[in-house]
XYZ file of C-alpha atoms in Angstrom:
697
model
C 37.900 -14.252 44.459
C 38.490 -12.036 47.447
C 39.484 -8.413 47.147
C 38.791 -4.938 48.452
C 35.114 -4.088 48.566
C 33.838 -1.457 46.218
C 31.683 1.104 47.990
C 28.953 2.303 45.659
C 26.488 4.928 46.899
C 22.916 3.754 46.780
C 23.658 0.008 46.817
C 23.293 -1.722 50.145
C 25.302 -4.763 49.242
C 22.404 -7.184 49.532
C 21.964 -10.246 47.427
C 20.923 -9.714 43.838
C 17.571 -10.749 42.487
C 16.719 -13.784 40.472
C 19.144 -14.887 37.741
C 16.561 -14.266 35.040
C 17.608 -10.649 35.204
C 20.480 -11.556 32.913
C 17.969 -11.487 30.061
C 16.396 -8.173 31.032
C 14.996 -5.839 28.400
C 15.231 -2.118 28.375
C 15.497 0.711 25.913
C 17.851 3.569 26.596
C 15.823 6.392 25.127
C 16.877 8.594 28.042
C 20.548 9.427 28.503
C 21.544 11.928 31.189
C 19.550 13.700 33.829
C 18.796 16.955 32.021
C 15.389 18.163 33.083
C 15.309 16.622 36.546
C 14.904 18.863 39.533
C 11.452 18.768 41.019
C 11.489 16.611 44.150
C 7.719 16.788 44.424
C 7.221 13.044 44.672
C 9.974 11.610 46.804
C 8.040 8.398 47.267
C 8.509 7.592 43.580
C 12.257 6.965 43.241
C 12.864 7.208 39.510
C 16.590 6.659 39.380
C 18.273 3.277 39.332
C 21.598 2.064 38.104
C 21.231 1.148 34.453
C 22.008 -2.263 33.003
C 24.032 -3.070 29.920
C 21.777 -5.402 27.986
C 19.048 -5.166 25.416
C 16.742 -7.472 23.565
C 14.243 -7.072 20.819
C 10.679 -6.613 22.031
C 7.891 -8.752 20.733
C 4.284 -9.404 21.615
C 5.154 -12.495 23.594
C 8.206 -11.194 25.407
C 8.810 -7.480 25.060
C 8.685 -6.154 28.569
C 11.270 -5.826 31.282
C 12.103 -8.625 33.665
C 11.137 -8.167 37.310
C 12.810 -5.295 38.971
C 15.121 -6.471 41.772
C 16.952 -3.394 42.886
C 17.875 -2.292 46.368
C 15.755 -0.324 48.776
C 16.250 3.327 47.878
C 14.699 4.633 51.053
C 17.199 2.900 53.291
C 20.254 3.144 51.039
C 22.988 5.709 51.691
C 22.299 7.403 48.363
C 18.569 7.852 48.907
C 18.935 11.603 49.060
C 20.347 11.579 45.580
C 17.378 9.602 44.302
C 14.981 11.938 46.073
C 16.670 14.971 44.511
C 15.970 13.500 41.066
C 12.568 12.135 41.990
C 10.490 13.797 39.289
C 10.884 15.324 35.892
C 8.935 18.464 35.020
C 8.397 19.125 31.348
C 6.233 22.176 31.933
C 9.208 24.500 32.351
C 9.186 25.608 28.731
C 5.561 25.171 27.799
C 3.176 27.721 29.204
C 0.166 26.413 27.324
C -1.241 22.850 27.083
C -0.466 20.570 24.236
C -2.951 21.652 21.553
C -3.231 18.170 20.139
C -3.901 16.343 23.389
C -5.932 18.771 25.466
C -8.631 16.152 25.958
C -6.218 14.215 28.158
C -5.392 17.104 30.457
C -7.552 17.036 33.605
C -9.557 20.156 34.186
C -9.211 20.099 37.930
C -6.214 17.869 38.375
C -3.432 18.667 40.760
C -0.073 19.935 39.685
C 1.687 16.852 40.948
C -0.458 14.574 38.802
C 0.088 16.697 35.747
C 3.815 16.612 36.322
C 3.680 12.827 36.006
C 3.577 13.341 32.247
C 7.339 13.483 32.525
C 7.312 9.870 33.601
C 5.608 8.573 30.460
C 6.857 6.235 27.760
C 9.441 4.468 29.843
C 10.657 0.866 29.718
C 12.711 -0.938 32.292
C 16.153 -0.133 33.569
C 16.414 -3.220 35.711
C 19.233 -4.262 38.007
C 22.355 -2.416 39.071
C 24.969 -1.366 36.539
C 27.928 -1.700 38.907
C 27.974 -5.314 40.071
C 30.763 -6.500 42.358
C 31.576 -9.632 44.332
C 31.117 -7.661 47.517
C 27.402 -7.408 46.762
C 27.115 -10.981 47.980
C 24.918 -13.883 46.984
C 25.711 -17.049 45.106
C 24.365 -15.634 41.846
C 27.411 -13.475 41.314
C 30.062 -15.212 43.341
C 32.174 -15.984 40.293
C 32.089 -12.569 38.670
C 35.157 -10.412 38.317
C 35.222 -6.793 39.478
C 33.268 -4.616 37.107
C 31.142 -7.449 35.710
C 27.392 -7.072 35.605
C 24.823 -9.820 35.963
C 22.605 -7.991 33.540
C 25.272 -7.367 30.920
C 23.737 -9.848 28.496
C 21.966 -13.143 28.167
C 23.806 -16.248 29.295
C 25.271 -18.396 26.514
C 23.765 -21.400 28.268
C 20.296 -20.002 27.683
C 20.873 -18.559 24.197
C 19.509 -20.576 21.287
C 22.268 -19.233 19.015
C 25.341 -20.229 21.075
C 27.184 -23.406 20.159
C 30.389 -25.012 21.465
C 32.097 -23.627 18.355
C 31.176 -20.042 19.165
C 33.419 -18.268 21.602
C 31.603 -16.153 24.189
C 34.115 -13.323 23.914
C 33.577 -12.411 20.227
C 29.845 -12.968 20.660
C 29.809 -10.545 23.535
C 31.559 -7.894 21.520
C 29.028 -8.275 18.704
C 26.151 -7.100 20.850
C 24.491 -3.865 19.928
C 26.320 -1.187 21.896
C 24.431 0.465 24.709
C 24.272 4.247 24.322
C 24.956 4.563 28.029
C 28.413 3.137 27.452
C 29.423 6.435 25.953
C 28.954 7.915 29.413
C 29.659 4.944 31.661
C 32.263 2.422 30.414
C 31.290 -0.981 31.728
C 32.659 -4.465 31.597
C 30.376 -6.363 29.276
C 30.807 -9.821 30.725
C 28.241 -12.536 30.554
C 27.741 -14.760 33.581
C 27.905 -18.488 33.191
C 27.793 -21.332 35.613
C 31.505 -21.978 35.763
C 32.780 -18.465 35.143
C 35.880 -17.554 37.062
C 38.379 -14.750 36.690
C 41.920 -14.051 37.829
C 44.256 -11.103 37.413
C 47.106 -11.497 34.981
C 50.640 -10.231 35.345
C 49.722 -7.080 33.475
C 46.785 -6.324 35.710
C 44.165 -7.391 33.170
C 41.350 -9.713 34.135
C 41.425 -13.150 32.498
C 37.940 -14.617 32.214
C 37.246 -18.347 32.123
C 33.909 -19.737 30.995
C 32.697 -23.256 30.250
C 29.980 -23.561 27.625
C 28.722 -26.893 26.386
C 31.716 -28.744 27.777
C 34.239 -26.394 26.155
C 36.311 -24.033 28.301
C 37.127 -20.588 26.929
C 39.785 -18.193 28.207
C 39.780 -14.527 27.195
C 41.105 -11.250 28.508
C 38.593 -8.615 29.566
C 40.182 -5.285 28.624
C 37.021 -3.229 29.139
C 37.661 -0.345 31.546
C 36.143 -0.525 34.968
C 32.801 1.255 35.442
C 32.625 4.754 36.814
C 30.746 5.308 40.002
C 28.205 7.958 40.915
C 26.017 7.904 37.790
C 22.334 7.162 38.111
C 19.616 6.666 35.510
C 15.833 6.247 35.555
C 14.571 2.769 36.310
C 11.847 3.136 33.675
C 11.338 5.314 30.630
C 10.480 8.988 30.836
C 10.030 11.741 28.304
C 13.189 13.855 28.038
C 12.762 17.492 27.040
C 13.179 18.537 23.432
C 16.801 18.811 22.369
C 17.813 22.478 22.496
C 19.140 22.546 18.923
C 15.676 21.453 17.760
C 13.677 23.462 20.273
C 15.181 26.751 19.129
C 14.663 26.056 15.433
C 10.936 25.317 15.815
C 8.953 27.931 13.936
C 5.851 27.229 15.994
C 6.021 28.124 19.669
C 2.967 26.018 20.492
C 4.063 22.841 18.711
C 3.112 19.505 20.322
C 5.505 18.286 22.993
C 4.593 14.608 23.249
C 3.418 13.769 19.723
C 4.805 14.363 16.265
C 3.911 17.538 14.442
C 0.472 17.648 12.831
C 1.914 18.518 9.433
C 4.222 15.479 9.407
C 1.477 13.227 10.711
C -0.938 14.364 8.009
C 1.679 13.873 5.299
C 2.383 10.326 6.490
C -1.323 9.535 6.696
C -1.880 10.764 3.164
C 0.970 8.595 1.917
C -0.503 5.566 3.673
C -3.927 6.233 2.151
C -2.475 6.464 -1.346
C -0.400 3.340 -0.830
C -3.446 1.329 0.303
C -5.876 2.722 -2.310
C -7.698 0.190 -4.503
C -10.237 0.347 -7.294
C -13.634 -1.228 -7.724
C -13.038 -3.758 -10.449
C -16.708 -3.574 -11.535
C -16.398 0.146 -12.283
C -13.035 -0.142 -14.097
C -13.046 -3.440 -16.032
C -10.309 -2.205 -18.353
C -7.771 -2.520 -15.537
C -6.624 -6.149 -15.279
C -6.593 -7.846 -11.892
C -3.085 -9.142 -12.353
C -0.149 -8.247 -14.599
C 2.761 -10.661 -14.520
C 3.617 -10.922 -10.796
C 1.770 -7.693 -9.868
C -1.768 -7.381 -8.571
C -4.121 -4.740 -7.115
C -3.481 -2.235 -9.890
C -4.552 1.336 -9.193
C -4.264 4.060 -11.895
C -2.113 6.996 -10.765
C -3.194 9.233 -13.652
C -6.284 9.390 -15.848
C -6.460 6.435 -18.193
C -6.320 7.269 -21.925
C -9.525 6.558 -23.850
C -9.554 3.186 -25.611
C -9.791 4.770 -29.082
C -7.040 7.303 -28.543
C -4.823 7.779 -31.581
C -2.487 10.641 -30.695
C 0.705 9.747 -28.845
C 2.441 11.473 -26.010
C 5.037 14.090 -26.806
C 7.539 12.604 -24.359
C 7.990 9.004 -25.441
C 6.152 8.885 -28.763
C 3.815 6.188 -27.423
C 0.587 6.171 -25.442
C 1.488 5.554 -21.788
C -0.357 4.944 -18.548
C 0.790 4.631 -14.930
C -0.395 2.309 -12.147
C 0.360 1.487 -8.562
C 0.616 -2.260 -8.057
C 1.731 -4.749 -5.424
C 4.338 -7.353 -6.244
C 3.244 -10.805 -5.085
C 6.872 -11.842 -4.571
C 7.664 -9.323 -1.815
C 4.253 -7.691 -1.147
C 5.709 -4.219 -1.769
C 4.044 -1.439 -3.804
C 5.629 -0.414 -7.100
C 4.852 2.013 -9.891
C 4.188 0.433 -13.275
C 4.724 2.581 -16.388
C 2.969 0.895 -19.313
C 3.939 1.600 -22.935
C 0.877 0.810 -25.043
C 1.229 -1.219 -28.219
C 4.985 -1.737 -27.993
C 6.445 -5.073 -29.084
C 9.966 -5.784 -27.850
C 11.749 -7.614 -30.670
C 15.272 -7.711 -29.288
C 16.498 -8.287 -25.769
C 19.926 -6.720 -26.249
C 18.568 -3.555 -24.623
C 18.369 -5.454 -21.339
C 22.063 -4.705 -20.920
C 21.148 -1.080 -20.374
C 18.262 -2.063 -18.121
C 20.645 -4.015 -15.921
C 22.878 -0.950 -15.658
C 19.910 1.187 -14.585
C 18.845 -1.335 -11.960
C 22.215 -0.940 -10.252
C 21.824 2.830 -9.718
C 20.643 3.771 -6.254
C 20.354 7.497 -5.566
C 18.183 9.608 -3.333
C 17.087 11.790 -6.265
C 16.381 9.038 -8.769
C 13.359 6.745 -8.889
C 14.989 3.327 -9.079
C 14.128 1.029 -11.980
C 13.461 -2.495 -10.737
C 12.491 -4.529 -13.826
C 11.172 -4.369 -17.397
C 8.826 -6.999 -18.861
C 6.350 -7.502 -21.663
C 2.735 -8.498 -21.162
C -0.577 -9.077 -22.962
C -2.662 -8.644 -19.817
C -4.073 -5.358 -21.169
C -5.373 -6.992 -24.350
C -2.416 -5.943 -26.534
C 1.352 -6.089 -26.550
C 2.661 -3.749 -23.873
C 6.011 -2.989 -22.341
C 5.986 -2.336 -18.584
C 8.644 -0.588 -16.512
C 8.506 -1.240 -12.772
C 9.828 1.527 -10.499
C 9.850 2.211 -6.800
C 6.595 3.760 -5.660
C 6.800 7.095 -3.839
C 3.348 7.836 -2.453
C 2.197 11.429 -2.568
C 4.593 12.496 -5.277
C 3.543 14.999 -7.921
C 5.314 16.178 -11.036
C 7.161 19.461 -11.170
C 4.772 20.410 -13.943
C 1.735 20.182 -11.677
C 3.541 21.791 -8.728
C 5.012 24.866 -10.405
C 3.661 25.182 -13.973
C -0.045 24.575 -13.558
C -1.084 28.243 -13.463
C -1.972 29.614 -16.947
C -1.718 33.215 -15.721
C 2.016 32.732 -15.070
C 2.647 32.822 -18.862
C 1.047 36.267 -19.209
C 4.408 38.060 -19.132
C 5.640 36.139 -22.215
C 2.464 35.976 -24.299
C 2.157 38.243 -27.336
C -0.055 41.283 -26.787
C -2.194 43.273 -29.194
C -0.989 46.494 -30.759
C -0.953 49.337 -28.241
C -1.277 47.010 -25.205
C 1.537 47.315 -22.660
C 3.200 44.501 -20.741
C 1.932 43.716 -17.297
C 3.907 44.351 -14.112
C 7.306 42.671 -13.954
C 7.158 39.534 -11.770
C 9.305 39.554 -8.659
C 10.517 36.985 -6.165
C 7.789 35.972 -3.686
C 5.334 37.873 -5.927
C 4.954 35.620 -8.935
C 8.472 34.152 -9.040
C 10.013 31.356 -6.998
C 12.547 32.226 -4.284
C 16.124 31.766 -5.402
C 16.912 29.470 -2.468
C 14.285 27.008 -3.736
C 15.733 27.062 -7.251
C 19.218 26.355 -5.926
C 17.844 23.479 -3.847
C 16.424 21.999 -7.013
C 19.685 22.585 -8.917
C 21.728 20.759 -6.270
C 19.414 17.743 -6.360
C 19.103 17.512 -10.142
C 22.802 17.983 -10.717
C 23.540 15.337 -8.120
C 21.245 12.905 -9.946
C 22.875 13.703 -13.300
C 26.338 13.274 -11.827
C 25.492 9.769 -10.616
C 23.863 8.804 -13.946
C 26.731 10.122 -16.055
C 29.341 8.523 -13.827
C 27.618 5.161 -14.439
C 28.047 5.679 -18.197
C 24.361 6.359 -18.847
C 22.258 9.374 -19.811
C 19.088 10.606 -18.127
C 17.177 11.697 -21.259
C 14.048 12.544 -19.196
C 15.105 15.841 -17.635
C 11.660 17.329 -18.107
C 9.168 18.936 -15.664
C 6.666 16.184 -16.479
C 9.147 13.485 -15.444
C 10.520 15.052 -12.260
C 8.674 14.073 -9.084
C 8.330 16.375 -6.102
C 7.642 14.749 -2.733
C 7.217 16.699 0.470
C 8.227 20.324 0.104
C 11.435 20.322 -1.891
C 12.501 16.704 -2.453
C 13.054 15.880 -6.149
C 13.336 12.527 -7.893
C 14.003 11.963 -11.574
C 11.369 9.522 -12.863
C 11.053 7.230 -15.907
C 14.778 6.641 -16.299
C 15.724 4.019 -18.857
C 12.524 4.292 -20.893
C 14.156 6.006 -23.866
C 17.062 3.571 -23.813
C 14.650 0.702 -24.495
C 12.244 2.484 -26.853
C 14.958 3.939 -29.089
C 17.390 1.034 -28.913
C 19.155 0.490 -32.226
C 19.834 -3.176 -32.918
C 22.387 -2.284 -35.577
C 24.657 -0.634 -33.015
C 27.437 -2.916 -31.870
C 28.062 -0.755 -28.813
C 24.834 0.274 -27.036
C 26.784 2.993 -25.166
C 28.195 4.644 -28.287
C 25.789 7.605 -28.232
C 25.793 8.158 -24.474
C 28.238 11.052 -24.618
C 25.923 12.880 -27.004
C 22.912 12.168 -24.804
C 24.776 13.418 -21.743
C 25.378 16.783 -23.431
C 21.645 16.921 -24.165
C 20.980 16.295 -20.466
C 22.869 19.462 -19.550
C 20.829 21.496 -22.047
C 17.621 20.024 -20.631
C 18.769 20.897 -17.124
C 19.348 24.492 -18.225
C 15.833 24.657 -19.673
C 14.324 23.339 -16.435
C 16.251 25.910 -14.362
C 15.245 28.733 -16.705
C 11.600 27.668 -16.574
C 11.764 27.647 -12.760
C 13.364 31.091 -12.694
C 10.654 32.453 -14.980
C 7.953 30.360 -13.294
C 6.697 29.667 -16.809
C 7.343 27.126 -19.535
C 6.838 29.902 -22.091
C 10.161 31.397 -21.027
C 12.160 28.544 -22.564
C 10.703 29.050 -26.026
C 13.261 30.351 -28.504
C 11.386 33.616 -29.177
C 11.198 34.378 -25.460
C 14.788 33.544 -24.411
C 16.022 37.141 -24.402
C 13.053 38.321 -22.386
C 13.460 35.398 -19.966
C 17.153 36.133 -19.402
C 16.344 39.785 -18.694
C 13.854 38.620 -16.073
C 16.537 36.394 -14.494
C 19.095 39.221 -14.525
C 16.756 41.617 -12.720
C 15.483 39.205 -10.048
C 18.249 36.709 -9.378
C 21.974 36.560 -8.693
C 24.641 36.537 -11.359
C 25.599 32.986 -10.409
C 22.170 31.720 -11.395
C 22.272 33.662 -14.674
C 25.776 32.361 -15.479
C 24.715 28.790 -14.730
C 21.747 29.038 -17.091
C 23.890 30.586 -19.823
C 26.559 27.912 -19.439
C 24.034 25.091 -19.717
C 22.130 26.562 -22.685
C 25.100 27.790 -24.709
C 26.891 25.514 -27.135
C 30.497 24.883 -26.140
C 33.416 23.855 -28.297
C 34.257 21.070 -25.866
C 32.426 18.338 -24.054
C 30.894 19.697 -20.882
C 30.452 17.884 -17.595
C 27.918 18.331 -14.829
C 30.877 18.890 -12.513
C 31.570 22.155 -14.311
C 28.613 23.853 -12.614
C 29.912 23.049 -9.106
C 31.888 26.339 -8.829
C 28.695 28.196 -9.722
C 26.795 26.386 -6.962
C 29.607 27.168 -4.565
C 28.800 27.520 -0.899
C 25.084 27.071 -1.619
C 25.804 23.366 -1.543
C 26.632 23.649 2.141
C 23.390 25.549 2.696
C 21.430 22.646 1.267
C 23.432 20.158 3.304
C 22.755 22.140 6.468
C 19.029 22.345 5.666
C 18.866 18.566 5.080
C 20.593 17.849 8.379
C 18.327 20.236 10.262
C 15.331 18.543 8.705
C 16.766 15.207 9.830
C 17.097 16.542 13.392
C 13.464 17.621 13.442
C 12.220 14.280 12.113
C 14.370 12.354 14.605
C 12.910 14.445 17.407
C 9.397 13.596 16.193
C 10.372 9.948 16.027
C 11.668 10.056 19.604
C 8.228 11.203 20.757
C 6.581 8.160 19.212
C 9.251 5.523 19.791
C 7.623 3.963 22.861
C 4.058 3.851 21.556
C 4.444 0.379 20.058
C 5.688 -1.016 23.359
C 2.829 0.499 25.294
C 0.330 -0.751 22.725
C 1.627 -4.319 23.073
C 1.311 -3.949 26.831
C -2.320 -2.855 26.506
C -3.003 -5.627 23.979
C -1.820 -8.204 26.490
C -3.849 -6.610 29.268
C -6.919 -6.553 27.041
C -6.684 -10.311 26.373
C -6.773 -10.955 30.116
C -9.361 -8.540 31.532
C -13.046 -9.472 31.445
C -12.444 -12.784 29.613
C -15.832 -14.560 29.818
C -14.433 -18.062 30.152
C -11.109 -19.863 30.253
C -10.632 -23.612 30.514
C -14.401 -23.917 31.204
C -14.072 -21.625 34.223
C -16.439 -18.626 33.917
C -14.909 -16.984 37.011
C -11.324 -17.208 35.763
C -10.916 -13.472 35.129
C -12.377 -12.597 38.551
C -10.102 -14.752 40.695
C -6.462 -15.043 41.645
C -3.903 -12.951 39.777
C -6.532 -11.913 37.226
C -8.486 -10.051 39.911
C -5.446 -7.922 40.683
C -5.090 -7.067 37.007
C -8.766 -6.150 36.832
C -8.355 -3.757 39.739
C -5.217 -2.372 38.091
C -7.243 -1.776 34.926
C -9.710 0.241 37.006
C -6.803 2.094 38.551
C -5.594 2.986 35.063
C -8.774 4.047 33.308
C -11.676 4.389 35.724
C -10.544 6.888 38.323
C -12.860 9.726 39.370
C -12.447 13.052 41.064
C -13.810 14.013 44.489
C -16.949 15.231 42.735
C -17.434 11.830 41.076
C -16.588 13.004 37.553
C -14.190 10.944 35.371
C -10.538 11.860 35.909
C -8.788 11.540 32.558
C -5.045 12.089 32.496
C -2.777 10.584 29.850
C 0.302 11.078 32.011
C -1.203 8.860 34.738
C -1.943 6.082 32.256
C 1.492 6.153 30.635
C 3.329 6.421 33.959
C 1.505 3.423 35.434
C 2.015 1.315 32.323
C 5.739 2.055 32.301
C 6.058 1.170 35.962
C 4.214 -2.091 35.301
C 6.507 -2.831 32.343
C 9.593 -2.232 34.481
C 8.230 -3.906 37.607
C 9.411 -1.181 39.957
C 9.092 -1.771 43.725
C 6.703 1.147 44.203
C 3.496 0.255 46.063
C 0.003 1.229 44.972
C -3.442 0.770 46.493
C -6.025 -1.117 44.460
C -9.596 -0.578 45.634
C -12.422 -2.949 44.772
C -15.478 -1.560 43.025
C -17.633 -1.896 46.115
C -14.886 -0.056 48.089
C -14.965 -2.728 50.792
C -11.413 -4.010 50.254
C -8.084 -2.340 49.596
C -5.102 -4.315 48.263
C -1.617 -2.860 48.591
C 0.693 -4.348 45.966
C 3.906 -3.385 44.192
C 4.323 -3.029 40.476
C 6.740 -5.944 40.580
C 3.941 -8.128 41.992
C 1.566 -6.936 39.281
C 4.171 -7.605 36.650
C 4.608 -11.178 37.887
C 0.847 -11.745 37.812
C 0.646 -10.126 34.401
C 3.355 -12.257 32.792
C 2.208 -15.512 34.365
C -1.405 -14.961 33.289
C -0.505 -14.046 29.754
C 1.814 -17.010 29.404
C -1.052 -19.191 30.574
C -3.202 -17.836 27.745
C -0.415 -18.347 25.226
C 0.113 -21.925 26.361
C -3.588 -22.645 25.965
C -3.647 -21.040 22.519
C -0.728 -23.283 21.447
C -2.453 -26.385 22.789
C 0.041 -26.909 25.598
C -2.583 -27.040 28.349
């Protein structure tokens, strides 16, 4: 189709690269050009029109296809690329990253250090604004606004069939974040694709797939011109709404916060913990479909007679892995309990349907003799690193000193205050919002919690609460004579509100002694002096008998605007965690790249050829490995710079046309190659290894 040529700055109108670019991979972790401005390295053009496709990375095929862009240095828009040639992330940070100072060169140049901005970047291959005027047979049949790299061709997709229309399939692709800035025409090229304008000015696309011809109207708006994006991944600066809420001015810039990392590591350690079966023979190796049991609390002695005050039975708790899905779960064992009637499973099924962020979900209930006696086991979701509210807030015996009886003539100690013996009111309201939300969900489902107790409330992280052991009382106290198992739920729900009031009062007094009947007046005086009237009224409402049935919704007016405070805090926490995730998002891709490179370099023998890794394409990759890791300064000392390593790996992954000099170890030969050449050698060599591993050679 002939038509007026579209002049796009920075594109010289030459023929496009190979058609395999239609299956290019990239990740749009960078949107916009905020942070650009240092044209210190004009020879490294970082900006290239962005494509509109994505694919899922894997070890075998996770990198970008060869970069086949235009020549920036000779294009009309080269000045624009030079203006955005480098990204400096040292504008805000005056001190080095405290967690990665070993990677900062002691005597490195400023330009090399600024390359840290070019780290963690995958490919933005091929131009975003394709047009028939760009020439070449590869895109001769494309309509204006169509992109060769807009998606994989249906002819090459294993999922496309003659019964699947290309148009709906194209719309089902994961949307590209760049489309929010640059609307593009998401068309997929095929061999016999033609287009023609309709009477209304819309473009009618025609594609033939598997012998079937499809006609559809492309209503996507035409792309906007003048927008440029990096051609491989870089680190954007911290989002301003997160940067200004950071309490630590010297927080890491390129890695997640140490506190979050340590918390995640601790959770992983607890999840993977195992026991020595020889030292603990009382723990069975397998219980029903669960294995690798690990006790989460001290095991009761075998001759123990007294029962727990919570359930009336001896209980123990284990972490175990389900062999059906290989996921960790928490098993709550009720010792010596024989289940004689299965009618209670109706309530268990109701509990299994409840999914809430402040409730530990019940997954299944079963009986077993694996422990040497009849036992009833409740399987819950496992939350590593959780501790009970009892151990978090009520584990200090000295906190009860204000309520303990004193000898004649002995005066009371100093009155506790907030932040000096008492919990801050904001923390108590955060707990109230979460516990009331859990009760609201449980009561709405027609059930009752019945375990609103500090020993059965889990605290994970700093302030996250989860109600644990739900459904246990419903099974242990099930009355077979009741025709309706839900007949007493209304009574139990009223007891839940009283239990919630006791928990809140204990938190306000920071002592379990405050909820004892003889200390209630003294506890309420303490609340009146130190906390707001809303908190006092909420406690009084929950602990006072009413002439009518109460609902957990009745305390919402007392919570009031504090609910929005908790919502705002949760969203701010989410912003911080997302920012930490963004710092680590590319690490998996770079690791897979290094894993591939490691399987190639220094391989002793391949196909009975001991010199395989020292010849051909493998020799270039060996020199590139030296270029990555073995550089030295003018004084001959090792030059270690993480930004250099990440930048070079990202350029290799994208296959950019930038040239580098690879010097042999004897310094007698210098090879000048582009990253696109290295990428071709890299992919071909690795595919050769994969083919040999699969027995195809």
